[in-house]
Coordinates of C-alpha atoms and ligand atoms in Angstrom, one line a residue:
M1 CA -158.9 104.9 -92.5
Q2 CA -160.0 101.6 -94.0
D3 CA -157.5 100.7 -96.9
L4 CA -153.9 101.3 -97.7
L5 CA -153.7 101.8 -101.5
S6 CA -151.1 104.5 -101.3
F7 CA -149.9 107.1 -98.8
S8 CA -151.0 109.9 -101.1
D9 CA -153.6 111.3 -98.8
W10 CA -151.8 110.8 -95.6
T11 CA -150.6 113.6 -93.3
A12 CA -147.0 114.0 -92.2
S13 CA -147.9 113.3 -88.5
S14 CA -149.7 110.0 -89.4
M15 CA -146.8 109.0 -91.5
K16 CA -144.3 109.6 -88.7
A17 CA -146.6 107.8 -86.3
L18 CA -146.8 104.8 -88.5
L19 CA -143.0 104.7 -88.9
N20 CA -142.7 104.9 -85.1
L21 CA -145.2 102.1 -84.7
A22 CA -143.3 99.8 -87.1
V23 CA -140.0 100.5 -85.3
D24 CA -141.7 99.8 -81.9
L25 CA -143.3 96.6 -83.1
K26 CA -140.0 95.5 -84.4
T27 CA -138.0 96.2 -81.3
T28 CA -140.7 95.4 -78.6
P29 CA -143.3 93.1 -80.1
E30 CA -144.3 91.8 -76.7
K31 CA -145.9 95.2 -75.9
Y32 CA -148.5 94.5 -78.6
G33 CA -149.4 90.9 -77.9
R34 CA -151.1 89.2 -80.9
P35 CA -153.1 91.9 -82.6
L36 CA -154.3 89.6 -85.4
E37 CA -155.3 86.7 -83.1
G38 CA -158.0 84.7 -84.9
K39 CA -157.9 86.9 -88.0
S40 CA -157.6 85.7 -91.6
V41 CA -155.9 87.6 -94.4
V42 CA -156.2 86.7 -98.1
A43 CA -153.3 87.6 -100.4
I44 CA -154.3 87.6 -104.0
F45 CA -151.5 88.3 -106.5
E46 CA -151.6 88.8 -110.3
K47 CA -147.8 89.0 -110.4
P48 CA -144.9 86.9 -109.0
S49 CA -143.4 87.8 -105.6
L50 CA -140.7 86.5 -103.2
R51 CA -140.3 89.2 -100.5
T52 CA -143.9 90.5 -100.4
R53 CA -145.6 87.2 -100.3
V54 CA -143.3 85.5 -97.8
S55 CA -143.0 88.6 -95.5
F56 CA -146.7 89.0 -95.3
D57 CA -147.3 85.3 -94.6
I58 CA -144.7 85.1 -91.9
G59 CA -145.5 88.5 -90.5
I60 CA -149.2 87.7 -90.2
N61 CA -148.4 84.5 -88.4
K62 CA -146.2 86.4 -85.9
L63 CA -149.1 88.7 -85.2
G64 CA -151.4 85.7 -84.4
G65 CA -153.3 85.6 -87.7
H66 CA -153.0 83.4 -90.8
M67 CA -152.8 84.1 -94.5
V68 CA -154.4 82.3 -97.4
Y69 CA -152.6 82.8 -100.7
V70 CA -154.8 83.0 -103.9
D71 CA -152.7 82.5 -107.0
S72 CA -154.0 84.8 -109.7
Q73 CA -150.7 85.0 -111.6
G74 CA -150.6 85.4 -115.3
S75 CA -154.0 86.8 -115.8
P76 CA -155.7 89.9 -114.4
L77 CA -158.4 89.3 -111.9
K78 CA -160.9 91.1 -114.0
D79 CA -160.6 88.4 -116.8
R80 CA -162.6 86.0 -114.6
E81 CA -165.0 88.2 -112.7
D82 CA -165.3 91.9 -111.8
P83 CA -162.8 92.9 -109.1
V84 CA -165.6 94.5 -107.1
D85 CA -167.2 91.1 -106.9
V86 CA -163.9 89.4 -106.0
G87 CA -163.6 91.9 -103.1
A88 CA -167.1 91.3 -101.9
N89 CA -166.7 87.6 -101.9
L90 CA -163.3 87.6 -100.1
A91 CA -164.7 89.9 -97.5
C92 CA -167.3 87.2 -96.6
W93 CA -164.5 85.2 -95.0
A94 CA -161.4 87.3 -94.6
D95 CA -160.6 90.2 -92.2
A96 CA -158.3 91.9 -94.8
I97 CA -157.1 91.6 -98.4
V98 CA -153.5 92.1 -99.6
S99 CA -153.3 92.3 -103.3
R100 CA -150.6 92.7 -106.1
V101 CA -152.1 93.8 -109.3
Y102 CA -151.3 95.2 -112.8
E103 CA -153.6 98.2 -112.6
H104 CA -154.2 100.5 -109.6
K105 CA -157.9 100.6 -110.6
T106 CA -158.2 96.9 -109.7
L107 CA -157.3 97.7 -106.1
V108 CA -159.8 100.5 -106.1
D109 CA -162.5 98.1 -107.3
L110 CA -161.5 95.4 -104.9
A111 CA -161.8 97.9 -102.1
A112 CA -165.1 99.2 -103.3
G113 CA -166.6 95.7 -103.0
A114 CA -164.9 94.6 -99.8
N115 CA -165.9 95.9 -96.4
V116 CA -162.6 94.9 -94.9
P117 CA -159.2 96.6 -95.4
V118 CA -157.4 96.3 -98.7
I119 CA -153.6 96.7 -98.7
N120 CA -151.6 97.4 -101.9
A121 CA -148.8 94.9 -102.3
L122 CA -147.7 96.6 -105.6
C123 CA -149.5 98.0 -108.6
D124 CA -148.5 100.0 -111.6
L125 CA -148.4 103.2 -109.7
Y126 CA -147.4 102.5 -106.1
H127 CA -145.6 100.1 -103.7
P128 CA -146.4 101.7 -100.4
C129 CA -145.3 98.8 -98.1
Q130 CA -141.9 98.9 -99.8
A131 CA -141.5 102.6 -99.2
L132 CA -142.4 102.3 -95.5
A133 CA -139.8 99.5 -95.1
D134 CA -137.2 101.6 -96.9
Y135 CA -137.6 104.6 -94.7
I136 CA -137.5 102.4 -91.6
S137 CA -134.1 101.2 -92.9
M138 CA -133.0 104.8 -93.6
F139 CA -134.1 105.8 -90.1
E140 CA -132.2 102.9 -88.5
N141 CA -128.9 103.7 -90.3
L142 CA -128.9 107.5 -90.4
G143 CA -130.6 108.0 -87.0
S144 CA -133.4 110.1 -88.7
V145 CA -135.1 110.6 -92.0
E146 CA -135.7 114.3 -91.5
G147 CA -133.3 116.6 -93.3
K148 CA -131.4 113.7 -95.0
T149 CA -131.2 113.3 -98.8
M150 CA -132.2 110.2 -100.8
A151 CA -131.4 110.1 -104.5
Y152 CA -133.2 107.7 -106.7
I153 CA -131.5 106.8 -110.0
G154 CA -133.0 104.7 -112.8
D155 CA -136.5 103.9 -114.1
G156 CA -139.3 106.2 -112.8
N157 CA -141.8 103.7 -111.5
N158 CA -144.2 102.5 -108.8
V159 CA -141.3 102.2 -106.2
T160 CA -140.1 105.8 -107.1
H161 CA -143.6 107.2 -106.7
S162 CA -144.1 105.7 -103.2
L163 CA -140.6 106.7 -102.1
L164 CA -141.4 110.3 -103.1
I165 CA -144.7 110.4 -101.2
V166 CA -143.5 108.8 -98.0
G167 CA -140.2 110.6 -98.1
A168 CA -141.7 114.0 -98.5
L169 CA -144.2 113.3 -95.6
L170 CA -141.3 112.2 -93.4
G171 CA -139.2 115.4 -94.2
C172 CA -136.6 113.8 -96.5
N173 CA -135.0 115.8 -99.3
Q174 CA -135.2 113.8 -102.6
T175 CA -133.6 113.7 -106.0
V176 CA -134.9 111.6 -108.9
I177 CA -132.8 111.1 -112.0
T178 CA -134.2 109.0 -114.9
P179 CA -133.3 108.7 -118.5
K180 CA -135.4 110.7 -121.0
G181 CA -138.7 108.8 -121.7
F182 CA -138.6 107.0 -118.3
E183 CA -139.7 109.8 -116.0
I184 CA -142.1 109.4 -113.2
S185 CA -145.8 110.1 -113.6
P186 CA -146.3 113.9 -114.0
K187 CA -149.4 113.8 -111.8
I188 CA -147.5 112.1 -109.0
A189 CA -144.5 114.3 -109.5
K190 CA -146.8 117.3 -109.0
H191 CA -148.3 115.8 -105.9
A192 CA -144.9 114.9 -104.5
A193 CA -143.7 118.5 -105.2
K194 CA -146.7 119.9 -103.2
L195 CA -145.9 117.5 -100.3
A196 CA -142.2 118.5 -100.4
Y197 CA -143.1 122.2 -100.3
E198 CA -145.6 121.7 -97.4
N199 CA -143.0 119.8 -95.5
G200 CA -140.1 122.1 -96.2
V201 CA -137.9 119.7 -98.1
S202 CA -136.4 119.8 -101.6
L203 CA -137.4 117.7 -104.6
T204 CA -135.2 117.7 -107.7
I205 CA -136.3 115.8 -110.8
A206 CA -133.8 115.6 -113.7
N207 CA -132.7 113.5 -116.7
D208 CA -129.0 114.4 -116.6
I209 CA -127.0 112.2 -114.3
N210 CA -124.7 115.1 -113.6
E211 CA -127.5 116.7 -111.7
L212 CA -126.8 114.2 -108.9
G213 CA -125.6 116.3 -106.1
R214 CA -124.7 115.2 -102.5
A215 CA -126.9 112.5 -101.1
D216 CA -126.9 110.3 -98.0
I217 CA -128.5 107.3 -99.8
L218 CA -128.5 106.2 -103.5
Y219 CA -131.5 104.1 -104.4
T220 CA -132.2 102.2 -107.6
D221 CA -134.7 99.6 -108.9
T222 CA -134.9 97.3 -111.9
W223 CA -134.8 98.9 -115.4
L224 CA -137.7 96.6 -116.5
S225 CA -140.6 96.2 -114.1
M226 CA -142.8 93.1 -114.1
G227 CA -145.0 93.0 -117.1
D228 CA -142.7 95.2 -119.2
D229 CA -141.4 93.0 -122.1
T230 CA -139.2 95.6 -123.8
P231 CA -136.0 93.7 -124.9
L232 CA -133.2 94.2 -122.4
E233 CA -130.8 95.2 -125.1
E234 CA -132.9 98.2 -126.0
I235 CA -133.1 99.3 -122.4
K236 CA -129.4 98.8 -121.6
E237 CA -128.3 101.4 -124.0
K238 CA -130.5 104.0 -122.5
F239 CA -129.8 103.2 -118.9
D240 CA -126.1 102.4 -119.0
E241 CA -124.9 105.7 -117.5
Y242 CA -127.6 105.4 -114.8
Q243 CA -126.0 102.3 -113.2
V244 CA -125.6 102.7 -109.5
N245 CA -122.0 101.8 -108.8
E246 CA -119.0 102.6 -106.6
A247 CA -118.0 105.6 -108.7
L248 CA -121.5 107.2 -108.3
M249 CA -121.5 106.5 -104.6
Q250 CA -118.2 108.3 -104.3
K251 CA -119.3 111.2 -106.4
S252 CA -122.4 111.8 -104.3
G253 CA -120.8 111.1 -101.0
A254 CA -123.6 108.6 -100.2
S255 CA -123.1 106.4 -97.1
Y256 CA -125.6 103.7 -98.2
V257 CA -127.1 102.1 -101.2
M258 CA -130.7 100.7 -101.4
H259 CA -132.7 98.6 -103.9
C260 CA -136.1 97.1 -103.3
Q261 CA -135.1 93.9 -105.2
P262 CA -135.3 91.8 -107.3
A263 CA -132.0 93.2 -108.3
H264 CA -130.0 92.4 -111.4
R265 CA -126.3 92.3 -110.7
D266 CA -124.2 94.5 -112.9
L267 CA -127.1 96.0 -114.6
E268 CA -128.9 98.7 -112.6
I269 CA -126.4 98.1 -109.7
T270 CA -123.0 96.5 -109.5
G271 CA -122.9 93.1 -107.7
S272 CA -119.9 94.3 -105.7
L273 CA -121.9 97.3 -104.3
M274 CA -124.8 95.0 -103.4
D275 CA -122.4 92.9 -101.4
S276 CA -120.6 95.8 -99.9
E277 CA -120.9 97.2 -96.3
Q278 CA -122.8 100.1 -97.8
S279 CA -125.6 97.9 -98.9
L280 CA -128.9 98.0 -97.0
L281 CA -130.7 95.5 -99.3
M282 CA -131.2 92.7 -96.8
Q283 CA -132.2 95.2 -94.0
Q284 CA -134.8 96.6 -96.5
A285 CA -136.0 93.0 -97.1
E286 CA -136.3 92.3 -93.4
N287 CA -138.1 95.6 -92.7
R288 CA -140.8 94.7 -95.3
M289 CA -142.2 92.4 -92.6
H290 CA -142.1 95.0 -89.8
A291 CA -143.6 97.7 -92.0
Q292 CA -146.4 95.5 -93.1
N293 CA -147.0 94.3 -89.5
A294 CA -147.5 97.9 -88.4
I295 CA -150.0 98.5 -91.3
L296 CA -151.9 95.3 -90.4
A297 CA -151.8 96.0 -86.7
M298 CA -153.2 99.5 -87.4
L299 CA -155.9 98.5 -89.9
V300 CA -156.9 95.0 -88.7
G301 CA -155.7 94.9 -85.1
K302 CA -157.0 98.4 -84.4
V303 CA -153.7 99.4 -82.8
P304 CA -153.9 103.2 -82.6
L305 CA -151.2 105.5 -84.1
A306 CA -149.8 107.5 -81.2
Ligands
CP1 N1 -139.5 94.1 -103.3 C1 -140.5 93.3 -103.6 O1 -141.7 93.7 -103.6 O2 -140.1 92.0 -103.9 P1 -141.1 90.9 -104.5 O3 -141.5 91.3 -105.9 O4 -140.2 89.7 -104.5 O5 -142.2 90.8 -103.6
NVA2 N1 -140.6 98.2 -110.1 C1 -140.6 96.8 -109.8 C2 -140.7 96.6 -108.4 C3 -140.6 95.2 -107.9 C4 -140.7 95.0 -106.5 C5 -141.8 96.1 -110.5 O1 -142.9 96.7 -110.6 O2 -141.6 95.1 -111.1

């Protein structure tokens, strides 16, 4: 295993082992020493970031390595040179590449050129580091992921895709409810359904908000992802009844609410729910670093998955 572009081809046992490694690294970091001692990681981002950029930088430092940030914001990497050549050049100096891109293919090309690990820090299709962090948060609060139910409500996007893949591998039942026209990718839905079947969990995909049954967790994300310049007014009408709020929490019986952030108060989620005791938002943000440190320790520090 060289890169982490998505968890699509992972097995359930590797996924569980990675989650365990992340929790162990978080709770007993001294057991692992400094697995990235003397290692350099390049982070090259085509889009803005707060959580991902800072949590990678600080996390890499805690593991003994250091990060160089390359600002490629505002223009796709491929506008200047082919991503395969960017990857090959970066690999001359760096021990790993972390990249946030518009198109998944850019990551595939970077990885084809680089003979060091490439880690997906968000693309149009996936946000794997986010999903791992989120299931760590679920595990910490519910005591397990297996047999629990996570319901995602809102725009079917990169975050939804990764949650579905990681959740199915970890044995979590999942529901996805999106407005018509904002569904998840049919190809990824099919793959997630296969994983859910193989792992004995349910996957419900619907447009009608009344299909939301009982859930342990409600999860939402922005209605407009980075790079989508649809006017908010157009979107608001379509998404209004999909807002995650106190009434929906009560209706589903959910104990906790999650959001990858950046969040928009009183749009996709009420500000009062974000600030409530049911909110896991800051724990999710904190766990970004622990999730990524486990991925880096595994891919770069060669810490084995038990
Ligand atoms: N959740 C997340 O990836 O946040 P940033 O866009 O701020 O990195
Ligand atoms: N779906 C959002 C996630 C941000 C972390 C986006 O792509 O902008």
